[in-house]
Coordinates of N, CA and C in Angstrom, one line a residue:
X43 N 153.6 102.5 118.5 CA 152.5 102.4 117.6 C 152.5 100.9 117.1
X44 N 151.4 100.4 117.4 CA 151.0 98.9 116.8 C 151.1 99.2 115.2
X45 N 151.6 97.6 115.1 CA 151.6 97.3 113.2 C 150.0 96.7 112.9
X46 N 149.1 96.3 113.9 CA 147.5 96.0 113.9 C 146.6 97.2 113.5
X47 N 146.6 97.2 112.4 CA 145.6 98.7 112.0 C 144.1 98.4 112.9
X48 N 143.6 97.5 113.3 CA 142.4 97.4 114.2 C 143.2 97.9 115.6
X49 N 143.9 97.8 116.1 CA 144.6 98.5 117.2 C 144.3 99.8 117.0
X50 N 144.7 100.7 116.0 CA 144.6 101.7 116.4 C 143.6 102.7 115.3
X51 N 142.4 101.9 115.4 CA 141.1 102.3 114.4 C 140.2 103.2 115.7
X52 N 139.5 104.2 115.2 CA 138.9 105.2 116.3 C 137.6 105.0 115.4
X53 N 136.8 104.8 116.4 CA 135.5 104.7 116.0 C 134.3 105.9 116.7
X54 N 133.4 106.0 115.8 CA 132.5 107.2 116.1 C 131.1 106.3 116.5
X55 N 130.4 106.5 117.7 CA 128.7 105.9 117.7 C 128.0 106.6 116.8
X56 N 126.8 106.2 116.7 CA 125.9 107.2 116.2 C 124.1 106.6 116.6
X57 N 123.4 107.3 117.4 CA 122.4 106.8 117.9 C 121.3 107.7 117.1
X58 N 120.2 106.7 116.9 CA 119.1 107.3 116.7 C 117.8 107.0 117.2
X59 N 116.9 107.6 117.2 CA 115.8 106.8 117.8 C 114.5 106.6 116.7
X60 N 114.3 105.1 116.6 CA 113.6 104.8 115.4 C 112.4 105.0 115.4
X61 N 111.5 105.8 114.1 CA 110.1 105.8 114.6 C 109.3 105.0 114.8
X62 N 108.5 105.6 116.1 CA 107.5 104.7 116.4 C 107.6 103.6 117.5
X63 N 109.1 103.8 117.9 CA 109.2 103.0 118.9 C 110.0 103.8 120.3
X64 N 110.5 103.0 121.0 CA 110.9 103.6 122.5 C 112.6 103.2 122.7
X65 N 112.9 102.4 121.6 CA 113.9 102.0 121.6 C 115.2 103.0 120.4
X66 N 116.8 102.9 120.5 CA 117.3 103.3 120.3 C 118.2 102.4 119.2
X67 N 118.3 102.9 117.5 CA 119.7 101.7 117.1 C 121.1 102.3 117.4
X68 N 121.8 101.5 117.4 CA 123.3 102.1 117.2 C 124.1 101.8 115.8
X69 N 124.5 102.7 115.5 CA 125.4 102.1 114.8 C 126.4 102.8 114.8
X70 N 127.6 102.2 114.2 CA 129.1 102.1 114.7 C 130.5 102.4 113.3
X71 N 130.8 103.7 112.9 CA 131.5 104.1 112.2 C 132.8 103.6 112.4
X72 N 133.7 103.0 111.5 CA 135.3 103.1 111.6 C 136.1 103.3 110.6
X73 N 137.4 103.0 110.4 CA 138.0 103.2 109.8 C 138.0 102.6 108.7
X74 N 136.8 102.0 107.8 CA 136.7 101.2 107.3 C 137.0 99.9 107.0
X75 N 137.0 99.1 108.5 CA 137.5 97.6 108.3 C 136.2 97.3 109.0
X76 N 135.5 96.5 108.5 CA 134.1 95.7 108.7 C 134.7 94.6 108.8
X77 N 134.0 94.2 109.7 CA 133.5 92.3 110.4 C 132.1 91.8 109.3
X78 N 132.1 90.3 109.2 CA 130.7 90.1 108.2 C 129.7 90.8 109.1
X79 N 128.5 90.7 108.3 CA 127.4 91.2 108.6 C 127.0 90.8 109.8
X80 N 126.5 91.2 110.8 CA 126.2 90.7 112.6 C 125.0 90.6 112.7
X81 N 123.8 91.2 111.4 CA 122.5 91.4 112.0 C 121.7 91.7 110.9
X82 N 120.7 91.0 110.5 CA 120.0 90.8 109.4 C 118.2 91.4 109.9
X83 N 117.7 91.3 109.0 CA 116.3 91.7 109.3 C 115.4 90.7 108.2
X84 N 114.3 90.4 109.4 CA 113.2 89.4 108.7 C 111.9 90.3 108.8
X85 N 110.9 89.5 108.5 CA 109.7 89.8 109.0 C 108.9 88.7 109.4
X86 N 108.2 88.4 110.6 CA 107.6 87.6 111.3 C 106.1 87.9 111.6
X87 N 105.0 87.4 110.9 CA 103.8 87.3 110.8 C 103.7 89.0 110.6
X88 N 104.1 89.7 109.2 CA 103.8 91.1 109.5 C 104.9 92.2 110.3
X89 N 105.8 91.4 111.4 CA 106.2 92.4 112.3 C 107.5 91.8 111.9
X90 N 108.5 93.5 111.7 CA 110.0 93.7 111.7 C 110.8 92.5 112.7
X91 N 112.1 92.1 112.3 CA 112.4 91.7 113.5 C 113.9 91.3 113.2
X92 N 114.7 91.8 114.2 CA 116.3 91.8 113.7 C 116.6 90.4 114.3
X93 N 117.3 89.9 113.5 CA 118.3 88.6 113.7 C 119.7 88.7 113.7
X94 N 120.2 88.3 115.1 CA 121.7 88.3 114.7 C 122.3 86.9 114.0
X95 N 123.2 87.4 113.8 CA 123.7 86.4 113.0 C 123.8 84.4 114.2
X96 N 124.2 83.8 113.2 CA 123.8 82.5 114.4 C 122.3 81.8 114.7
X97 N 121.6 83.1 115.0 CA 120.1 82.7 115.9 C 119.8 81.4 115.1
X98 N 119.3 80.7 115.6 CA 118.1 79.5 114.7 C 116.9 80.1 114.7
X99 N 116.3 79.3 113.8 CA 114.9 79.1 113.9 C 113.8 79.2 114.9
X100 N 114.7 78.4 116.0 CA 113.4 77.9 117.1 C 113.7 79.4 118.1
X101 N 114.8 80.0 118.1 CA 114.9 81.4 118.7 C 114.8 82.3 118.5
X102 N 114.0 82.6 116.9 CA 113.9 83.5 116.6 C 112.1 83.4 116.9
X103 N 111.5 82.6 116.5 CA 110.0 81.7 116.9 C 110.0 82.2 118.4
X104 N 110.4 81.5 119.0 CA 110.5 82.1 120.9 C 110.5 83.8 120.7
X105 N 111.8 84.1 120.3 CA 111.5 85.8 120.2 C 110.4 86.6 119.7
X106 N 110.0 86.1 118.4 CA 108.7 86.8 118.0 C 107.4 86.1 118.3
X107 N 107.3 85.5 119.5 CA 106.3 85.2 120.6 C 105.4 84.3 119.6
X108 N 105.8 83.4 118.5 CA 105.3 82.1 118.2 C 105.1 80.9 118.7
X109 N 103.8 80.3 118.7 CA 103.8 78.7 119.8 C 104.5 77.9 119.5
X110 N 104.9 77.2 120.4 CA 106.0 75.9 119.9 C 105.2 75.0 119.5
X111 N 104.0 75.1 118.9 CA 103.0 74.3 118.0 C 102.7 75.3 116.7
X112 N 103.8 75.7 116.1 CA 103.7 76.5 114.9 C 105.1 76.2 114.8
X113 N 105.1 76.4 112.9 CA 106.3 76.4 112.0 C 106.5 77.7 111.1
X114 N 107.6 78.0 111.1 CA 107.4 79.0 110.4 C 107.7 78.8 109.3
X115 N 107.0 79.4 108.2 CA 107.2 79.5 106.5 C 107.1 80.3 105.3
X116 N 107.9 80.3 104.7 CA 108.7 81.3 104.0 C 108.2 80.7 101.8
X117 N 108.1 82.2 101.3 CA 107.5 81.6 100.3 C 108.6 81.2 99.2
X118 N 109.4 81.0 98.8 CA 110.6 80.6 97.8 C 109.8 80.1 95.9
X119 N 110.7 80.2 95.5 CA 110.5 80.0 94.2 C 109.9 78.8 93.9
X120 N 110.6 78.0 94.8 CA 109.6 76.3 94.3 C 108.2 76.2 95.3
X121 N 107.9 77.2 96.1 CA 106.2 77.0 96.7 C 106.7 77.3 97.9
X122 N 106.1 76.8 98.9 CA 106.0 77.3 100.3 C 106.3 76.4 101.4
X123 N 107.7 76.9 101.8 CA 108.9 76.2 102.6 C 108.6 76.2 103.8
X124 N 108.7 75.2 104.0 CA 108.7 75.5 106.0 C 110.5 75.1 106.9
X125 N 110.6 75.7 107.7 CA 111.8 76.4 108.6 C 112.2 74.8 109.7
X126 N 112.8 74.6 109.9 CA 112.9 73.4 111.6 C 114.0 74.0 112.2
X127 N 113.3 74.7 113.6 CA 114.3 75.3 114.8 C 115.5 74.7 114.6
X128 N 116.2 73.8 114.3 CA 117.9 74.1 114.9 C 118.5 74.6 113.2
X129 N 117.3 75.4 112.5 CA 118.1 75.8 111.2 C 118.6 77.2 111.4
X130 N 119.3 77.6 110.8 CA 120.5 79.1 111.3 C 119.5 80.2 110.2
X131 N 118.8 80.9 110.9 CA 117.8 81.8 110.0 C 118.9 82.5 108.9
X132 N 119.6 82.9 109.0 CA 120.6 83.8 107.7 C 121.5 82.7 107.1
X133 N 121.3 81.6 107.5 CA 121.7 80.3 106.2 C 120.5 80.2 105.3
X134 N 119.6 80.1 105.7 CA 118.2 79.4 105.1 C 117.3 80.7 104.6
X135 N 117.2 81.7 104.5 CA 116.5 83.2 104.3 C 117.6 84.4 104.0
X136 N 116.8 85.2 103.5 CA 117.2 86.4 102.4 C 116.9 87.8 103.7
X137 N 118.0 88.6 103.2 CA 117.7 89.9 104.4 C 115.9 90.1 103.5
X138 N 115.1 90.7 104.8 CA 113.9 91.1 104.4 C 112.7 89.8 103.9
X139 N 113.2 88.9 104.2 CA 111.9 87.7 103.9 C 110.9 87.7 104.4
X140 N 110.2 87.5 104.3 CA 108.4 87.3 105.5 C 108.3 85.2 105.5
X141 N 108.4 85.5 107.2 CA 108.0 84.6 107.7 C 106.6 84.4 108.6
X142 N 105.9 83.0 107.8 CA 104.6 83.3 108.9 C 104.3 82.2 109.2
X143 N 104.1 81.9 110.4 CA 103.6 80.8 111.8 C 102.3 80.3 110.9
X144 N 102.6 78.9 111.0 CA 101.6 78.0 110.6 C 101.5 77.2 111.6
X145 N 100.2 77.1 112.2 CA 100.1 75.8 113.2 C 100.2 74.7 112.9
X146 N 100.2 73.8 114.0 CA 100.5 72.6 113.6 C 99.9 71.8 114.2
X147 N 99.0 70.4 113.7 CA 98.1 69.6 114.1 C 98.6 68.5 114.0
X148 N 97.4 67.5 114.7 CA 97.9 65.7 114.8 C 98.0 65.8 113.2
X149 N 98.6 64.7 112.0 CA 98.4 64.2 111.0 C 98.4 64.7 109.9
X150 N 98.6 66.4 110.0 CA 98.4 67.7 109.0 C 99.8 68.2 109.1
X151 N 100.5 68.6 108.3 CA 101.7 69.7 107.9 C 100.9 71.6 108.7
X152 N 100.3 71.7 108.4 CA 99.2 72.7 108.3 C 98.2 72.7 108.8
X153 N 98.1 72.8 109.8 CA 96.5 72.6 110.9 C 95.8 74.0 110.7
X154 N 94.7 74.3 111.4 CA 93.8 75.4 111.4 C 93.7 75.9 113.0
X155 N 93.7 77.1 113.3 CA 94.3 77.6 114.7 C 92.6 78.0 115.2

């Protein structure tokens, strides 16, 4: 017998299938030793959208099918922030934030699409 209590932790899956979609979560029961958090949730223009930990900005934008002539922005206490791809979305944002795609024009922060 290992002295590594993660050696010999037995873990249970547990699948469901979420409404409304075609897809399945998992999630993963043990013996109560957790790793940080792996996976956070935003919202992008309206739509759900899981983030693992790490992702930036500009991959999360690619994932939720935003132009690479949009910024995304988030509303904070001091007014309305805008995001730059190599920033680490769960450094910079709260689980559950809404983020939304602002285009972006010659000479304007904020263009009109």
């Amino acid at each position: 017998m290992s002295d590594n209590p993660r050696s010999n932790r037995q873990e249970a899956v547990v699948t469901e299938q979420r409404p409304g979609t075609d897809t399945q979560a998992t999630d993963s029961a043990d013996d109560g030793v957790h790793d940080a958090a792996q996976q956070m949730g935003v919202i992008v223009d309206g739509e759900p959208v899981d983030v693992e930990s790490g992702t930036t900005v500009g991959e999360l934008r690619d994932r939720a099918g935003v132009s690479e002539e949009s910024v995304l922005t988030y509303r904070s206490e001091d007014g309305i922030e805008a995001l730059t791809d190599d920033e680490v979305v769960s450094d910079v944002v709260e689980e559950g934030t809404a983020l939304w795609a602002q285009p972006l024009s010659d000479g304007e922060v904020f263009g009109s699409s």
